[in-house]
Short mmCIF file of C-alpha atoms in Angstrom, two decimals:
data_model
loop_
_atom_site.label_atom_id
_atom_site.label_comp_id
_atom_site.label_asym_id
_atom_site.label_seq_id
_atom_site.Cartn_x
_atom_site.Cartn_y
_atom_site.Cartn_z
CA MET A 1 0.00 0.00 0.00
CA ARG A 2 2.89 2.36 0.77
CA ASP A 3 4.44 1.80 -2.68
CA PHE A 4 1.04 2.31 -4.33
CA SER A 5 0.64 5.61 -2.48
CA ILE A 6 4.12 6.85 -3.40
CA TYR A 7 3.94 5.96 -7.10
CA THR A 8 0.38 7.25 -7.46
CA VAL A 9 1.20 10.60 -5.85
CA ILE A 10 4.26 11.00 -8.10
CA ALA A 11 2.23 10.16 -11.21
CA LEU A 12 -0.68 12.44 -10.31
CA ASN A 13 1.50 15.43 -9.48
CA LEU A 14 3.52 15.04 -12.68
CA PHE A 15 0.29 14.77 -14.68
CA VAL A 16 -1.11 17.90 -13.04
CA LEU A 17 2.14 19.79 -13.71
CA VAL A 18 2.08 18.92 -17.42
CA ARG A 19 -1.67 19.56 -17.70
CA TYR A 20 -1.52 22.91 -15.90
CA CYS A 21 1.45 24.13 -17.96
CA TRP A 22 -0.28 23.06 -21.19
CA LEU A 23 -3.46 24.97 -20.29
CA LEU A 24 -1.35 27.98 -19.36
CA TYR A 25 0.58 27.81 -22.63
CA ARG A 26 -2.71 27.70 -24.57
CA LYS A 27 -3.96 30.73 -22.59
CA GLU A 28 -6.95 28.74 -21.33
CA ILE A 29 -6.27 29.65 -17.70
CA LYS A 30 -5.00 32.76 -15.90
CA PRO A 31 -3.37 31.64 -12.64
CA ALA A 32 -2.17 34.18 -10.08
CA LEU A 33 1.63 34.36 -10.04
CA ALA A 34 1.61 35.48 -6.40
CA MET A 35 -0.18 32.33 -5.21
CA TRP A 36 2.25 30.00 -6.96
CA LEU A 37 5.29 31.96 -5.78
CA PHE A 38 3.98 31.68 -2.22
CA PHE A 39 3.44 27.97 -2.76
CA THR A 40 7.03 27.53 -3.93
CA ILE A 41 8.49 29.29 -0.88
CA ALA A 42 6.13 27.57 1.56
CA VAL A 43 6.47 24.07 0.11
CA THR A 44 10.27 24.40 0.17
CA MET A 45 10.30 25.49 3.81
CA SER A 46 7.73 22.85 4.75
CA LEU A 47 9.93 20.09 3.34
CA VAL A 48 13.11 21.51 4.90
CA THR A 49 11.57 21.73 8.37
CA TYR A 50 9.92 18.31 8.03
CA LEU A 51 13.24 16.64 7.18
CA ALA A 52 15.02 18.55 9.94
CA ASP A 53 12.48 17.64 12.64
CA GLY A 54 12.94 13.89 12.67
CA ASN A 55 14.50 10.86 11.06
CA HIS A 56 12.45 11.20 7.89
CA GLY A 57 13.29 10.87 4.22
CA PHE A 58 11.85 12.44 1.07
CA LEU A 59 9.50 9.50 0.48
CA ASP A 60 8.02 9.77 3.99
CA ASN A 61 6.23 12.95 2.93
CA ILE A 62 5.91 12.20 -0.77
CA LEU A 63 3.22 14.83 -1.28
CA ASN A 64 5.49 17.60 0.00
CA THR A 65 8.42 16.28 -2.05
CA THR A 66 6.53 16.11 -5.34
CA ASP A 67 4.65 19.33 -4.59
CA LEU A 68 8.00 21.12 -4.65
CA ILE A 69 8.60 20.01 -8.24
CA TYR A 70 5.02 20.77 -9.18
CA VAL A 71 4.66 24.29 -7.74
CA SER A 72 8.11 25.48 -8.81
CA GLY A 73 7.40 24.18 -12.32
CA VAL A 74 4.07 26.01 -12.49
CA THR A 75 5.65 29.21 -11.12
CA LEU A 76 8.29 29.09 -13.85
CA ALA A 77 5.61 28.47 -16.49
CA ILE A 78 3.60 31.48 -15.29
CA LEU A 79 6.71 33.66 -15.48
CA ILE A 80 7.18 32.53 -19.09
CA TRP A 81 3.58 32.38 -20.41
CA GLY A 82 1.48 34.27 -17.83
CA ASP A 83 -0.32 37.48 -18.82
CA LYS A 84 -0.50 40.85 -17.05
CA SER A 85 -3.21 39.64 -14.71
CA SER A 86 -0.60 37.36 -13.12
CA LYS A 87 1.46 40.31 -11.84
CA PHE A 88 1.70 41.31 -8.17
CA THR A 89 -0.87 43.58 -6.56
CA ARG A 90 -0.60 45.41 -3.23
CA PHE A 91 -2.60 42.59 -1.65
CA ASP A 92 -0.15 40.03 -3.04
CA THR A 93 2.80 41.99 -1.68
CA GLY A 94 1.26 42.00 1.80
CA CYS A 95 0.85 38.23 1.65
CA LEU A 96 4.47 37.85 0.55
CA VAL A 97 5.65 39.87 3.56
CA ALA A 98 3.81 37.42 5.86
CA VAL A 99 5.54 34.53 4.11
CA LEU A 100 8.99 36.06 4.52
CA LEU A 101 8.42 36.89 8.21
CA ILE A 102 7.80 33.23 9.04
CA VAL A 103 10.85 32.17 7.04
CA PHE A 104 12.86 34.74 9.03
CA PHE A 105 11.45 33.29 12.29
CA TRP A 106 12.76 29.86 11.33
CA ILE A 107 16.23 31.21 10.45
CA ILE A 108 16.47 32.85 13.88
CA THR A 109 14.93 30.13 16.08
CA GLN A 110 15.56 26.93 14.09
CA ASN A 111 12.33 25.66 15.68
CA HIS A 112 11.27 23.17 13.03
CA VAL A 113 7.88 22.11 14.43
CA ILE A 114 6.47 25.57 15.13
CA THR A 115 7.84 26.86 11.83
CA ASN A 116 6.30 23.95 9.95
CA ILE A 117 2.91 24.60 11.53
CA CYS A 118 3.21 28.30 10.69
CA ILE A 119 4.10 27.32 7.13
CA GLN A 120 0.79 25.50 6.86
CA GLY A 121 -0.69 28.92 7.67
CA ILE A 122 1.38 30.33 4.80
CA MET A 123 -0.08 27.67 2.54
CA VAL A 124 -3.55 28.89 3.48
CA ILE A 125 -2.48 32.50 2.83
CA SER A 126 -1.19 31.35 -0.56
CA TYR A 127 -4.78 30.76 -1.67
CA PHE A 128 -5.84 34.35 -0.92
CA PRO A 129 -4.80 35.87 -4.29
CA VAL A 130 -6.83 33.38 -6.33
CA VAL A 131 -9.77 33.62 -3.91
CA LYS A 132 -9.63 37.42 -4.17
CA ARG A 133 -9.52 37.18 -7.96
CA LEU A 134 -12.52 34.82 -8.03
CA LEU A 135 -14.55 37.12 -5.78
CA GLU A 136 -13.69 40.32 -7.65
CA SER A 137 -13.81 39.16 -11.26
CA LYS A 138 -16.73 36.75 -10.79
CA GLU A 139 -15.01 34.58 -13.38
CA ASN A 140 -13.45 31.18 -12.79
CA THR A 141 -9.96 31.14 -14.33
CA GLU A 142 -8.92 27.83 -12.78
CA PRO A 143 -9.46 24.30 -14.22
CA PHE A 144 -11.70 22.00 -12.16
CA SER A 145 -9.94 18.86 -13.45
CA VAL A 146 -6.55 19.97 -12.14
CA TRP A 147 -7.83 21.07 -8.75
CA PHE A 148 -9.81 17.85 -8.30
CA ILE A 149 -6.62 15.85 -8.75
CA MET A 150 -4.88 18.25 -6.35
CA MET A 151 -7.49 17.30 -3.75
CA LEU A 152 -7.30 13.57 -4.50
CA THR A 153 -3.49 13.39 -4.38
CA PRO A 154 -3.06 14.40 -0.69
CA ALA A 155 -5.75 11.90 0.30
CA ILE A 156 -3.74 9.11 -1.34
CA SER A 157 -0.50 10.41 0.17
CA LEU A 158 -1.89 9.79 3.68
CA LEU A 159 -1.35 6.06 3.05
CA SER A 160 2.43 6.54 3.00
CA SER A 161 2.93 9.61 5.19
CA LYS A 162 5.13 9.33 8.28
CA GLY A 163 4.87 11.69 11.22
CA ALA A 164 2.31 14.24 12.40
CA LEU A 165 3.73 17.03 10.23
CA ALA A 166 3.24 15.01 7.05
CA THR A 167 -0.36 14.30 8.05
CA VAL A 168 -1.03 17.96 8.82
CA TYR A 169 0.42 18.90 5.42
CA SER A 170 -1.91 16.52 3.57
CA VAL A 171 -5.06 17.33 5.56
CA ARG A 172 -4.47 21.06 5.16
CA ALA A 173 -4.15 20.58 1.39
CA ILE A 174 -7.41 18.60 1.18
CA ILE A 175 -9.38 21.21 3.14
CA CYS A 176 -7.96 24.22 1.27
CA VAL A 177 -8.51 22.76 -2.19
CA ALA A 178 -12.03 21.61 -1.29
CA ILE A 179 -12.96 25.13 -0.14
CA LEU A 180 -11.44 26.65 -3.28
CA MET A 181 -13.36 24.23 -5.52
CA ILE A 182 -16.63 25.11 -3.77
CA LEU A 183 -15.90 28.78 -4.45
CA MET A 184 -15.03 28.00 -8.10
CA LEU A 185 -18.32 26.12 -8.47
CA ARG A 186 -20.23 29.02 -6.92
CA VAL A 187 -18.63 31.50 -9.35
CA ASP A 188 -19.44 29.24 -12.30
CA LEU A 189 -23.07 28.86 -11.24
CA LEU A 190 -23.50 32.61 -10.72
CA SER A 191 -21.90 33.29 -14.09
CA LYS A 192 -24.24 30.87 -15.86
CA LYS A 193 -27.23 32.29 -14.01
CA GLN A 194 -26.27 35.81 -15.04
CA ALA A 195 -25.73 34.75 -18.66
CA LYS A 196 -29.13 33.03 -18.73
CA SER A 197 -30.80 36.10 -17.25
CA SER A 198 -29.16 38.35 -19.86
CA SER A 199 -30.29 36.10 -22.73
CA VAL A 200 -33.87 36.17 -21.49
CA GLN A 201 -33.89 39.96 -21.43
#
């Protein structure tokens, strides 16, 4: 079961990376650069503090390990193919400051557990730019298929995770993605309702 979990998580995250980059290249999605930059910083620090806290290896938190490849790959793709809507706003900058403060806390204290837990807070903050965009634009610019897999992958990773921090990482991911998908669905439904109302008039 552990091997199944590890190989499945690797395969799913690689698929999502390729799929997301392809949609971005074709201009079918408009992801927020800020969110993915936050993810890259947070996922890196999460893995570093997880490995430093106990006698764990990269495969013991396979979701965190493969997430690092995934989010850094998407961030690079956005920098190459993203449009102007992917640039930083004042809100994004404020979120980035929060990210950097927690990284600074870890550098000073070297407290791996507290820093890792705080990083999970960073991961939640990382969703704010895309949530803000969804609420303001009333348009869903994110693919349901990709985010569904992003919710399924951490659930599978729980079968091979070792340690409380790895479990917290996966559960946090499931909850955050589920909430985001509910919001995406709400935006889609409101958009269709508005379009139907306009056609009737």
